[in-house]
């Protein structure tokens, strides 16, 4: 299972510049294909359904982290905290 600290490390593999939670995804170099790759990497099981329609609502790295937490099941473990 992915921990909150692991999210930054995992996202950094796909980002092209340093980022924080307020960094816009495009400024971090995170485009739709890299977002889907992140989702597949962090999904809690191989049969998990990824709601790609939510990608249009993601604006910042913080938004991405929340979506990835929900996808990986981490939000339930951490009380949904960001």
PDB file of N, CA, C and O in Angstrom:
ATOM      1  N   UNK A   1       0.851  -1.191   0.000  1.00  0.00           N
ATOM      2  CA  UNK A   1       0.000   0.000   0.000  1.00  0.00           C
ATOM      3  C   UNK A   1       0.888   1.242   0.000  1.00  0.00           C
ATOM      4  O   UNK A   1       1.923   1.284   0.641  1.00  0.00           O
ATOM      5  N   UNK A   2       0.463   2.236  -0.699  1.00  0.00           N
ATOM      6  CA  UNK A   2       1.220   3.473  -0.822  1.00  0.00           C
ATOM      7  C   UNK A   2       0.976   4.372   0.382  1.00  0.00           C
ATOM      8  O   UNK A   2      -0.156   4.550   0.808  1.00  0.00           O
ATOM      9  N   UNK A   3       2.046   4.936   0.929  1.00  0.00           N
ATOM     10  CA  UNK A   3       1.920   5.877   2.030  1.00  0.00           C
ATOM     11  C   UNK A   3       1.908   7.297   1.462  1.00  0.00           C
ATOM     12  O   UNK A   3       2.317   7.510   0.325  1.00  0.00           O
ATOM     13  N   UNK A   4       1.468   8.277   2.260  1.00  0.00           N
ATOM     14  CA  UNK A   4       1.454   9.657   1.755  1.00  0.00           C
ATOM     15  C   UNK A   4       2.823  10.130   1.265  1.00  0.00           C
ATOM     16  O   UNK A   4       2.924  10.804   0.247  1.00  0.00           O
ATOM     17  N   UNK A   5       3.892   9.750   1.946  1.00  0.00           N
ATOM     18  CA  UNK A   5       5.236  10.165   1.528  1.00  0.00           C
ATOM     19  C   UNK A   5       5.605   9.538   0.185  1.00  0.00           C
ATOM     20  O   UNK A   5       6.301  10.149  -0.626  1.00  0.00           O
ATOM     21  N   UNK A   6       5.116   8.326  -0.050  1.00  0.00           N
ATOM     22  CA  UNK A   6       5.386   7.657  -1.318  1.00  0.00           C
ATOM     23  C   UNK A   6       4.744   8.378  -2.496  1.00  0.00           C
ATOM     24  O   UNK A   6       5.236   8.287  -3.613  1.00  0.00           O
ATOM     25  N   UNK A   7       3.641   9.072  -2.258  1.00  0.00           N
ATOM     26  CA  UNK A   7       2.974   9.780  -3.354  1.00  0.00           C
ATOM     27  C   UNK A   7       3.901  10.802  -3.991  1.00  0.00           C
ATOM     28  O   UNK A   7       3.997  10.881  -5.214  1.00  0.00           O
ATOM     29  N   UNK A   8       4.575  11.594  -3.180  1.00  0.00           N
ATOM     30  CA  UNK A   8       5.502  12.593  -3.722  1.00  0.00           C
ATOM     31  C   UNK A   8       6.602  11.925  -4.542  1.00  0.00           C
ATOM     32  O   UNK A   8       6.939  12.380  -5.629  1.00  0.00           O
ATOM     33  N   UNK A   9       7.143  10.839  -4.030  1.00  0.00           N
ATOM     34  CA  UNK A   9       8.207  10.124  -4.727  1.00  0.00           C
ATOM     35  C   UNK A   9       7.704   9.543  -6.045  1.00  0.00           C
ATOM     36  O   UNK A   9       8.370   9.643  -7.074  1.00  0.00           O
ATOM     37  N   UNK A  10       6.526   8.958  -6.016  1.00  0.00           N
ATOM     38  CA  UNK A  10       5.960   8.359  -7.217  1.00  0.00           C
ATOM     39  C   UNK A  10       5.617   9.428  -8.249  1.00  0.00           C
ATOM     40  O   UNK A  10       5.919   9.277  -9.435  1.00  0.00           O
ATOM     41  N   UNK A  11       5.016  10.509  -7.823  1.00  0.00           N
ATOM     42  CA  UNK A  11       4.672  11.600  -8.742  1.00  0.00           C
ATOM     43  C   UNK A  11       5.940  12.196  -9.341  1.00  0.00           C
ATOM     44  O   UNK A  11       5.975  12.537 -10.522  1.00  0.00           O
ATOM     45  N   UNK A  12       6.997  12.305  -8.544  1.00  0.00           N
ATOM     46  CA  UNK A  12       8.258  12.888  -9.021  1.00  0.00           C
ATOM     47  C   UNK A  12       8.857  12.089 -10.179  1.00  0.00           C
ATOM     48  O   UNK A  12       9.559  12.657 -11.017  1.00  0.00           O
ATOM     49  N   UNK A  13       8.550  10.786 -10.260  1.00  0.00           N
ATOM     50  CA  UNK A  13       9.049   9.987 -11.372  1.00  0.00           C
ATOM     51  C   UNK A  13       8.466  10.451 -12.707  1.00  0.00           C
ATOM     52  O   UNK A  13       9.068  10.246 -13.749  1.00  0.00           O
ATOM     53  N   UNK A  14       7.293  11.063 -12.660  1.00  0.00           N
ATOM     54  CA  UNK A  14       6.602  11.485 -13.876  1.00  0.00           C
ATOM     55  C   UNK A  14       6.672  12.997 -14.111  1.00  0.00           C
ATOM     56  O   UNK A  14       6.441  13.452 -15.227  1.00  0.00           O
ATOM     57  N   UNK A  15       6.963  13.761 -13.067  1.00  0.00           N
ATOM     58  CA  UNK A  15       7.039  15.217 -13.185  1.00  0.00           C
ATOM     59  C   UNK A  15       8.380  15.618 -13.793  1.00  0.00           C
ATOM     60  O   UNK A  15       9.377  14.921 -13.636  1.00  0.00           O
ATOM     61  N   UNK A  16       8.385  16.759 -14.467  1.00  0.00           N
ATOM     62  CA  UNK A  16       9.632  17.212 -15.096  1.00  0.00           C
ATOM     63  C   UNK A  16      10.309  18.336 -14.303  1.00  0.00           C
ATOM     64  O   UNK A  16      11.431  18.699 -14.613  1.00  0.00           O
ATOM     65  N   UNK A  17       9.626  18.869 -13.281  1.00  0.00           N
ATOM     66  CA  UNK A  17      10.197  19.916 -12.433  1.00  0.00           C
ATOM     67  C   UNK A  17       9.775  19.667 -10.985  1.00  0.00           C
ATOM     68  O   UNK A  17       8.875  18.879 -10.716  1.00  0.00           O
ATOM     69  N   UNK A  18      10.423  20.370 -10.072  1.00  0.00           N
ATOM     70  CA  UNK A  18      10.040  20.289  -8.659  1.00  0.00           C
ATOM     71  C   UNK A  18       8.624  20.824  -8.499  1.00  0.00           C
ATOM     72  O   UNK A  18       8.185  21.686  -9.258  1.00  0.00           O
ATOM     73  N   UNK A  19       7.911  20.323  -7.497  1.00  0.00           N
ATOM     74  CA  UNK A  19       6.512  20.704  -7.313  1.00  0.00           C
ATOM     75  C   UNK A  19       6.145  20.690  -5.842  1.00  0.00           C
ATOM     76  O   UNK A  19       6.849  20.112  -5.017  1.00  0.00           O
ATOM     77  N   UNK A  20       5.033  21.338  -5.532  1.00  0.00           N
ATOM     78  CA  UNK A  20       4.384  21.202  -4.232  1.00  0.00           C
ATOM     79  C   UNK A  20       2.897  21.018  -4.511  1.00  0.00           C
ATOM     80  O   UNK A  20       2.488  20.950  -5.676  1.00  0.00           O
ATOM     81  N   UNK A  21       2.086  20.944  -3.478  1.00  0.00           N
ATOM     82  CA  UNK A  21       0.663  20.668  -3.668  1.00  0.00           C
ATOM     83  C   UNK A  21      -0.063  21.733  -4.481  1.00  0.00           C
ATOM     84  O   UNK A  21      -1.079  21.449  -5.105  1.00  0.00           O
ATOM     85  N   UNK A  22       0.443  22.960  -4.497  1.00  0.00           N
ATOM     86  CA  UNK A  22      -0.244  24.037  -5.221  1.00  0.00           C
ATOM     87  C   UNK A  22       0.225  24.185  -6.668  1.00  0.00           C
ATOM     88  O   UNK A  22      -0.327  24.989  -7.420  1.00  0.00           O
ATOM     89  N   UNK A  23       1.209  23.402  -7.082  1.00  0.00           N
ATOM     90  CA  UNK A  23       1.734  23.493  -8.443  1.00  0.00           C
ATOM     91  C   UNK A  23       0.705  22.975  -9.445  1.00  0.00           C
ATOM     92  O   UNK A  23       0.209  21.849  -9.300  1.00  0.00           O
ATOM     93  N   UNK A  24       0.374  23.762 -10.469  1.00  0.00           N
ATOM     94  CA  UNK A  24      -0.516  23.256 -11.525  1.00  0.00           C
ATOM     95  C   UNK A  24       0.119  22.052 -12.217  1.00  0.00           C
ATOM     96  O   UNK A  24       1.339  21.998 -12.401  1.00  0.00           O
ATOM     97  N   UNK A  25      -0.706  21.095 -12.585  1.00  0.00           N
ATOM     98  CA  UNK A  25      -0.201  19.856 -13.180  1.00  0.00           C
ATOM     99  C   UNK A  25       0.642  20.110 -14.420  1.00  0.00           C
ATOM    100  O   UNK A  25       1.706  19.512 -14.585  1.00  0.00           O
ATOM    101  N   UNK A  26       0.185  20.989 -15.306  1.00  0.00           N
ATOM    102  CA  UNK A  26       0.942  21.242 -16.533  1.00  0.00           C
ATOM    103  C   UNK A  26       2.295  21.883 -16.251  1.00  0.00           C
ATOM    104  O   UNK A  26       3.275  21.591 -16.935  1.00  0.00           O
ATOM    105  N   UNK A  27       2.363  22.741 -15.227  1.00  0.00           N
ATOM    106  CA  UNK A  27       3.649  23.345 -14.861  1.00  0.00           C
ATOM    107  C   UNK A  27       4.616  22.298 -14.322  1.00  0.00           C
ATOM    108  O   UNK A  27       5.826  22.442 -14.448  1.00  0.00           O
ATOM    109  N   UNK A  28       4.084  21.245 -13.714  1.00  0.00           N
ATOM    110  CA  UNK A  28       4.919  20.161 -13.195  1.00  0.00           C
ATOM    111  C   UNK A  28       5.294  19.177 -14.304  1.00  0.00           C
ATOM    112  O   UNK A  28       6.071  18.252 -14.078  1.00  0.00           O
ATOM    113  N   UNK A  29       4.730  19.383 -15.495  1.00  0.00           N
ATOM    114  CA  UNK A  29       5.016  18.487 -16.610  1.00  0.00           C
ATOM    115  C   UNK A  29       4.180  17.222 -16.589  1.00  0.00           C
ATOM    116  O   UNK A  29       4.533  16.224 -17.209  1.00  0.00           O
ATOM    117  N   UNK A  30       3.070  17.265 -15.872  1.00  0.00           N
ATOM    118  CA  UNK A  30       2.199  16.090 -15.755  1.00  0.00           C
ATOM    119  C   UNK A  30       1.020  16.235 -16.717  1.00  0.00           C
ATOM    120  O   UNK A  30       0.132  17.052 -16.502  1.00  0.00           O
ATOM    121  N   UNK A  31       1.034  15.451 -17.771  1.00  0.00           N
ATOM    122  CA  UNK A  31      -0.028  15.473 -18.769  1.00  0.00           C
ATOM    123  C   UNK A  31      -0.896  14.230 -18.610  1.00  0.00           C
ATOM    124  O   UNK A  31      -0.609  13.358 -17.790  1.00  0.00           O
ATOM    125  N   UNK A  32      -1.928  14.119 -19.408  1.00  0.00           N
ATOM    126  CA  UNK A  32      -2.925  13.063 -19.230  1.00  0.00           C
ATOM    127  C   UNK A  32      -2.327  11.655 -19.252  1.00  0.00           C
ATOM    128  O   UNK A  32      -2.707  10.807 -18.442  1.00  0.00           O
ATOM    129  N   UNK A  33      -1.394  11.389 -20.137  1.00  0.00           N
ATOM    130  CA  UNK A  33      -0.809  10.053 -20.200  1.00  0.00           C
ATOM    131  C   UNK A  33      -0.036   9.724 -18.924  1.00  0.00           C
ATOM    132  O   UNK A  33      -0.153   8.625 -18.379  1.00  0.00           O
ATOM    133  N   UNK A  34       0.719  10.678 -18.409  1.00  0.00           N
ATOM    134  CA  UNK A  34       1.458  10.421 -17.174  1.00  0.00           C
ATOM    135  C   UNK A  34       0.495  10.269 -15.991  1.00  0.00           C
ATOM    136  O   UNK A  34       0.760   9.477 -15.083  1.00  0.00           O
ATOM    137  N   UNK A  35      -0.626  10.989 -16.014  1.00  0.00           N
ATOM    138  CA  UNK A  35      -1.616  10.842 -14.945  1.00  0.00           C
ATOM    139  C   UNK A  35      -2.221   9.442 -14.964  1.00  0.00           C
ATOM    140  O   UNK A  35      -2.406   8.827 -13.910  1.00  0.00           O
ATOM    141  N   UNK A  36      -2.513   8.941 -16.148  1.00  0.00           N
ATOM    142  CA  UNK A  36      -3.051   7.577 -16.244  1.00  0.00           C
ATOM    143  C   UNK A  36      -2.019   6.541 -15.811  1.00  0.00           C
ATOM    144  O   UNK A  36      -2.349   5.564 -15.136  1.00  0.00           O
ATOM    145  N   UNK A  37      -0.772   6.762 -16.166  1.00  0.00           N
ATOM    146  CA  UNK A  37       0.283   5.833 -15.735  1.00  0.00           C
ATOM    147  C   UNK A  37       0.410   5.820 -14.215  1.00  0.00           C
ATOM    148  O   UNK A  37       0.592   4.763 -13.598  1.00  0.00           O
ATOM    149  N   UNK A  38       0.328   6.996 -13.607  1.00  0.00           N
ATOM    150  CA  UNK A  38       0.348   7.085 -12.147  1.00  0.00           C
ATOM    151  C   UNK A  38      -0.818   6.310 -11.547  1.00  0.00           C
ATOM    152  O   UNK A  38      -0.665   5.571 -10.578  1.00  0.00           O
ATOM    153  N   UNK A  39      -1.992   6.492 -12.120  1.00  0.00           N
ATOM    154  CA  UNK A  39      -3.187   5.816 -11.609  1.00  0.00           C
ATOM    155  C   UNK A  39      -3.029   4.300 -11.684  1.00  0.00           C
ATOM    156  O   UNK A  39      -3.343   3.592 -10.726  1.00  0.00           O
ATOM    157  N   UNK A  40      -2.531   3.809 -12.804  1.00  0.00           N
ATOM    158  CA  UNK A  40      -2.335   2.365 -12.956  1.00  0.00           C
ATOM    159  C   UNK A  40      -1.309   1.858 -11.949  1.00  0.00           C
ATOM    160  O   UNK A  40      -1.494   0.813 -11.320  1.00  0.00           O
ATOM    161  N   UNK A  41      -0.254   2.619 -11.751  1.00  0.00           N
ATOM    162  CA  UNK A  41       0.790   2.211 -10.814  1.00  0.00           C
ATOM    163  C   UNK A  41       0.275   2.148  -9.378  1.00  0.00           C
ATOM    164  O   UNK A  41       0.669   1.280  -8.603  1.00  0.00           O
ATOM    165  N   UNK A  42      -0.623   3.059  -9.018  1.00  0.00           N
ATOM    166  CA  UNK A  42      -1.065   3.153  -7.629  1.00  0.00           C
ATOM    167  C   UNK A  42      -2.410   2.490  -7.340  1.00  0.00           C
ATOM    168  O   UNK A  42      -2.835   2.449  -6.188  1.00  0.00           O
ATOM    169  N   UNK A  43      -3.081   1.980  -8.356  1.00  0.00           N
ATOM    170  CA  UNK A  43      -4.373   1.320  -8.131  1.00  0.00           C
ATOM    171  C   UNK A  43      -4.190   0.179  -7.135  1.00  0.00           C
ATOM    172  O   UNK A  43      -3.196  -0.541  -7.181  1.00  0.00           O
ATOM    173  N   UNK A  44      -5.181   0.018  -6.250  1.00  0.00           N
ATOM    174  CA  UNK A  44      -5.037  -0.959  -5.177  1.00  0.00           C
ATOM    175  C   UNK A  44      -5.157  -2.412  -5.630  1.00  0.00           C
ATOM    176  O   UNK A  44      -4.755  -3.311  -4.924  1.00  0.00           O
ATOM    177  N   UNK A  45      -5.696  -2.663  -6.797  1.00  0.00           N
ATOM    178  CA  UNK A  45      -5.656  -4.015  -7.347  1.00  0.00           C
ATOM    179  C   UNK A  45      -5.663  -3.945  -8.872  1.00  0.00           C
ATOM    180  O   UNK A  45      -6.004  -2.930  -9.460  1.00  0.00           O
ATOM    181  N   UNK A  46      -5.274  -5.041  -9.474  1.00  0.00           N
ATOM    182  CA  UNK A  46      -5.126  -5.063 -10.930  1.00  0.00           C
ATOM    183  C   UNK A  46      -6.445  -4.891 -11.669  1.00  0.00           C
ATOM    184  O   UNK A  46      -6.460  -4.518 -12.840  1.00  0.00           O
ATOM    185  N   UNK A  47      -7.564  -5.156 -10.996  1.00  0.00           N
ATOM    186  CA  UNK A  47      -8.870  -5.045 -11.627  1.00  0.00           C
ATOM    187  C   UNK A  47      -9.575  -3.739 -11.277  1.00  0.00           C
ATOM    188  O   UNK A  47     -10.742  -3.562 -11.604  1.00  0.00           O
ATOM    189  N   UNK A  48      -8.881  -2.828 -10.608  1.00  0.00           N
ATOM    190  CA  UNK A  48      -9.490  -1.561 -10.212  1.00  0.00           C
ATOM    191  C   UNK A  48      -9.917  -0.775 -11.444  1.00  0.00           C
ATOM    192  O   UNK A  48      -9.205  -0.722 -12.436  1.00  0.00           O
ATOM    193  N   UNK A  49     -11.088  -0.186 -11.362  1.00  0.00           N
ATOM    194  CA  UNK A  49     -11.581   0.645 -12.462  1.00  0.00           C
ATOM    195  C   UNK A  49     -11.125   2.080 -12.215  1.00  0.00           C
ATOM    196  O   UNK A  49     -11.360   2.642 -11.152  1.00  0.00           O
ATOM    197  N   UNK A  50     -10.474   2.651 -13.197  1.00  0.00           N
ATOM    198  CA  UNK A  50      -9.957   4.011 -13.078  1.00  0.00           C
ATOM    199  C   UNK A  50     -10.936   4.962 -13.748  1.00  0.00           C
ATOM    200  O   UNK A  50     -11.212   4.824 -14.943  1.00  0.00           O
ATOM    201  N   UNK A  51     -11.475   5.895 -12.986  1.00  0.00           N
ATOM    202  CA  UNK A  51     -12.432   6.872 -13.507  1.00  0.00           C
ATOM    203  C   UNK A  51     -11.659   8.015 -14.164  1.00  0.00           C
ATOM    204  O   UNK A  51     -11.365   9.021 -13.533  1.00  0.00           O
ATOM    205  N   UNK A  52     -11.325   7.835 -15.425  1.00  0.00           N
ATOM    206  CA  UNK A  52     -10.529   8.828 -16.149  1.00  0.00           C
ATOM    207  C   UNK A  52     -11.288  10.142 -16.356  1.00  0.00           C
ATOM    208  O   UNK A  52     -10.664  11.168 -16.616  1.00  0.00           O
ATOM    209  N   UNK A  53     -12.601  10.127 -16.215  1.00  0.00           N
ATOM    210  CA  UNK A  53     -13.361  11.370 -16.380  1.00  0.00           C
ATOM    211  C   UNK A  53     -13.012  12.375 -15.287  1.00  0.00           C
ATOM    212  O   UNK A  53     -13.186  13.571 -15.481  1.00  0.00           O
ATOM    213  N   UNK A  54     -12.511  11.892 -14.162  1.00  0.00           N
ATOM    214  CA  UNK A  54     -12.117  12.802 -13.081  1.00  0.00           C
ATOM    215  C   UNK A  54     -10.859  13.591 -13.420  1.00  0.00           C
ATOM    216  O   UNK A  54     -10.561  14.591 -12.784  1.00  0.00           O
ATOM    217  N   UNK A  55     -10.110  13.134 -14.417  1.00  0.00           N
ATOM    218  CA  UNK A  55      -8.880  13.832 -14.791  1.00  0.00           C
ATOM    219  C   UNK A  55      -9.151  15.282 -15.167  1.00  0.00           C
ATOM    220  O   UNK A  55      -8.310  16.147 -14.926  1.00  0.00           O
ATOM    221  N   UNK A  56     -10.301  15.559 -15.762  1.00  0.00           N
ATOM    222  CA  UNK A  56     -10.593  16.934 -16.198  1.00  0.00           C
ATOM    223  C   UNK A  56     -10.750  17.881 -15.014  1.00  0.00           C
ATOM    224  O   UNK A  56     -10.602  19.088 -15.170  1.00  0.00           O
ATOM    225  N   UNK A  57     -11.042  17.341 -13.833  1.00  0.00           N
ATOM    226  CA  UNK A  57     -11.215  18.169 -12.633  1.00  0.00           C
ATOM    227  C   UNK A  57      -9.908  18.420 -11.889  1.00  0.00           C
ATOM    228  O   UNK A  57      -9.863  19.235 -10.983  1.00  0.00           O
ATOM    229  N   UNK A  58      -8.861  17.703 -12.246  1.00  0.00           N
ATOM    230  CA  UNK A  58      -7.585  17.837 -11.556  1.00  0.00           C
ATOM    231  C   UNK A  58      -6.837  19.040 -12.102  1.00  0.00           C
ATOM    232  O   UNK A  58      -6.596  19.148 -13.300  1.00  0.00           O
ATOM    233  N   UNK A  59      -6.474  19.951 -11.223  1.00  0.00           N
ATOM    234  CA  UNK A  59      -5.765  21.162 -11.631  1.00  0.00           C
ATOM    235  C   UNK A  59      -4.358  21.245 -11.039  1.00  0.00           C
ATOM    236  O   UNK A  59      -3.449  21.724 -11.687  1.00  0.00           O
ATOM    237  N   UNK A  60      -4.218  20.799  -9.791  1.00  0.00           N
ATOM    238  CA  UNK A  60      -2.943  20.936  -9.078  1.00  0.00           C
ATOM    239  C   UNK A  60      -2.427  19.577  -8.629  1.00  0.00           C
ATOM    240  O   UNK A  60      -3.159  18.580  -8.653  1.00  0.00           O
ATOM    241  N   UNK A  61      -1.190  19.555  -8.189  1.00  0.00           N
ATOM    242  CA  UNK A  61      -0.608  18.325  -7.657  1.00  0.00           C
ATOM    243  C   UNK A  61      -1.404  17.873  -6.429  1.00  0.00           C
ATOM    244  O   UNK A  61      -1.615  16.679  -6.229  1.00  0.00           O
ATOM    245  N   UNK A  62      -1.893  18.802  -5.638  1.00  0.00           N
ATOM    246  CA  UNK A  62      -2.720  18.451  -4.479  1.00  0.00           C
ATOM    247  C   UNK A  62      -3.998  17.737  -4.892  1.00  0.00           C
ATOM    248  O   UNK A  62      -4.408  16.757  -4.264  1.00  0.00           O
ATOM    249  N   UNK A  63      -4.643  18.218  -5.960  1.00  0.00           N
ATOM    250  CA  UNK A  63      -5.831  17.544  -6.499  1.00  0.00           C
ATOM    251  C   UNK A  63      -5.474  16.129  -6.944  1.00  0.00           C
ATOM    252  O   UNK A  63      -6.217  15.179  -6.686  1.00  0.00           O
ATOM    253  N   UNK A  64      -4.345  16.008  -7.625  1.00  0.00           N
ATOM    254  CA  UNK A  64      -3.888  14.709  -8.101  1.00  0.00           C
ATOM    255  C   UNK A  64      -3.656  13.759  -6.933  1.00  0.00           C
ATOM    256  O   UNK A  64      -4.072  12.600  -6.968  1.00  0.00           O
ATOM    257  N   UNK A  65      -3.005  14.241  -5.890  1.00  0.00           N
ATOM    258  CA  UNK A  65      -2.731  13.394  -4.728  1.00  0.00           C
ATOM    259  C   UNK A  65      -4.025  12.884  -4.107  1.00  0.00           C
ATOM    260  O   UNK A  65      -4.128  11.705  -3.743  1.00  0.00           O
ATOM    261  N   UNK A  66      -5.021  13.750  -3.991  1.00  0.00           N
ATOM    262  CA  UNK A  66      -6.296  13.328  -3.411  1.00  0.00           C
ATOM    263  C   UNK A  66      -6.939  12.243  -4.272  1.00  0.00           C
ATOM    264  O   UNK A  66      -7.421  11.240  -3.775  1.00  0.00           O
ATOM    265  N   UNK A  67      -6.925  12.431  -5.586  1.00  0.00           N
ATOM    266  CA  UNK A  67      -7.505  11.447  -6.504  1.00  0.00           C
ATOM    267  C   UNK A  67      -6.753  10.115  -6.396  1.00  0.00           C
ATOM    268  O   UNK A  67      -7.369   9.046  -6.345  1.00  0.00           O
ATOM    269  N   UNK A  68      -5.436  10.182  -6.331  1.00  0.00           N
ATOM    270  CA  UNK A  68      -4.640   8.962  -6.212  1.00  0.00           C
ATOM    271  C   UNK A  68      -4.873   8.262  -4.877  1.00  0.00           C
ATOM    272  O   UNK A  68      -4.903   7.036  -4.802  1.00  0.00           O
ATOM    273  N   UNK A  69      -5.052   9.051  -3.809  1.00  0.00           N
ATOM    274  CA  UNK A  69      -5.362   8.448  -2.500  1.00  0.00           C
ATOM    275  C   UNK A  69      -6.682   7.688  -2.573  1.00  0.00           C
ATOM    276  O   UNK A  69      -6.804   6.580  -2.054  1.00  0.00           O
ATOM    277  N   UNK A  70      -7.685   8.308  -3.191  1.00  0.00           N
ATOM    278  CA  UNK A  70      -8.985   7.653  -3.320  1.00  0.00           C
ATOM    279  C   UNK A  70      -8.866   6.389  -4.161  1.00  0.00           C
ATOM    280  O   UNK A  70      -9.431   5.352  -3.828  1.00  0.00           O
ATOM    281  N   UNK A  71      -8.122   6.475  -5.235  1.00  0.00           N
ATOM    282  CA  UNK A  71      -7.938   5.346  -6.136  1.00  0.00           C
ATOM    283  C   UNK A  71      -7.206   4.189  -5.451  1.00  0.00           C
ATOM    284  O   UNK A  71      -7.560   3.030  -5.624  1.00  0.00           O
ATOM    285  N   UNK A  72      -6.201   4.512  -4.656  1.00  0.00           N
ATOM    286  CA  UNK A  72      -5.381   3.478  -4.032  1.00  0.00           C
ATOM    287  C   UNK A  72      -5.972   2.966  -2.716  1.00  0.00           C
ATOM    288  O   UNK A  72      -5.452   2.023  -2.147  1.00  0.00           O
ATOM    289  N   UNK A  73      -7.038   3.602  -2.242  1.00  0.00           N
ATOM    290  CA  UNK A  73      -7.619   3.192  -0.973  1.00  0.00           C
ATOM    291  C   UNK A  73      -6.934   3.844   0.212  1.00  0.00           C
ATOM    292  O   UNK A  73      -7.283   3.600   1.342  1.00  0.00           O
ATOM    293  N   UNK A  74      -5.957   4.701  -0.032  1.00  0.00           N
ATOM    294  CA  UNK A  74      -5.210   5.347   1.043  1.00  0.00           C
ATOM    295  C   UNK A  74      -6.068   6.350   1.803  1.00  0.00           C
ATOM    296  O   UNK A  74      -5.900   6.534   2.991  1.00  0.00           O
ATOM    297  N   UNK A  75      -7.037   6.967   1.150  1.00  0.00           N
ATOM    298  CA  UNK A  75      -7.875   7.970   1.801  1.00  0.00           C
ATOM    299  C   UNK A  75      -8.618   7.376   2.980  1.00  0.00           C
ATOM    300  O   UNK A  75      -8.750   7.992   4.028  1.00  0.00           O
ATOM    301  N   UNK A  76      -9.092   6.143   2.846  1.00  0.00           N
ATOM    302  CA  UNK A  76      -9.804   5.493   3.937  1.00  0.00           C
ATOM    303  C   UNK A  76      -8.879   5.243   5.121  1.00  0.00           C
ATOM    304  O   UNK A  76      -9.280   5.384   6.272  1.00  0.00           O
ATOM    305  N   UNK A  77      -7.628   4.912   4.835  1.00  0.00           N
ATOM    306  CA  UNK A  77      -6.667   4.642   5.906  1.00  0.00           C
ATOM    307  C   UNK A  77      -6.250   5.901   6.643  1.00  0.00           C
ATOM    308  O   UNK A  77      -5.944   5.872   7.823  1.00  0.00           O
ATOM    309  N   UNK A  78      -6.208   7.049   5.942  1.00  0.00           N
ATOM    310  CA  UNK A  78      -5.737   8.279   6.556  1.00  0.00           C
ATOM    311  C   UNK A  78      -6.880   9.214   6.908  1.00  0.00           C
ATOM    312  O   UNK A  78      -6.671  10.372   7.212  1.00  0.00           O
ATOM    313  N   UNK A  79      -8.105   8.714   6.842  1.00  0.00           N
ATOM    314  CA  UNK A  79      -9.247   9.549   7.152  1.00  0.00           C
ATOM    315  C   UNK A  79      -9.528  10.582   6.079  1.00  0.00           C
ATOM    316  O   UNK A  79     -10.180  11.578   6.328  1.00  0.00           O
ATOM    317  N   UNK A  80      -9.026  10.359   4.866  1.00  0.00           N
ATOM    318  CA  UNK A  80      -9.267  11.257   3.762  1.00  0.00           C
ATOM    319  C   UNK A  80      -8.439  12.515   3.825  1.00  0.00           C
ATOM    320  O   UNK A  80      -8.632  13.440   3.062  1.00  0.00           O
ATOM    321  N   UNK A  81      -7.481  12.582   4.748  1.00  0.00           N
ATOM    322  CA  UNK A  81      -6.658  13.785   4.904  1.00  0.00           C
ATOM    323  C   UNK A  81      -5.774  13.996   3.702  1.00  0.00           C
ATOM    324  O   UNK A  81      -5.320  13.055   3.080  1.00  0.00           O
ATOM    325  N   UNK A  82      -5.527  15.257   3.403  1.00  0.00           N
ATOM    326  CA  UNK A  82      -4.642  15.603   2.294  1.00  0.00           C
ATOM    327  C   UNK A  82      -3.241  15.746   2.762  1.00  0.00           C
ATOM    328  O   UNK A  82      -2.869  16.149   3.737  1.00  0.00           O
TER     329      UNK A  82
END
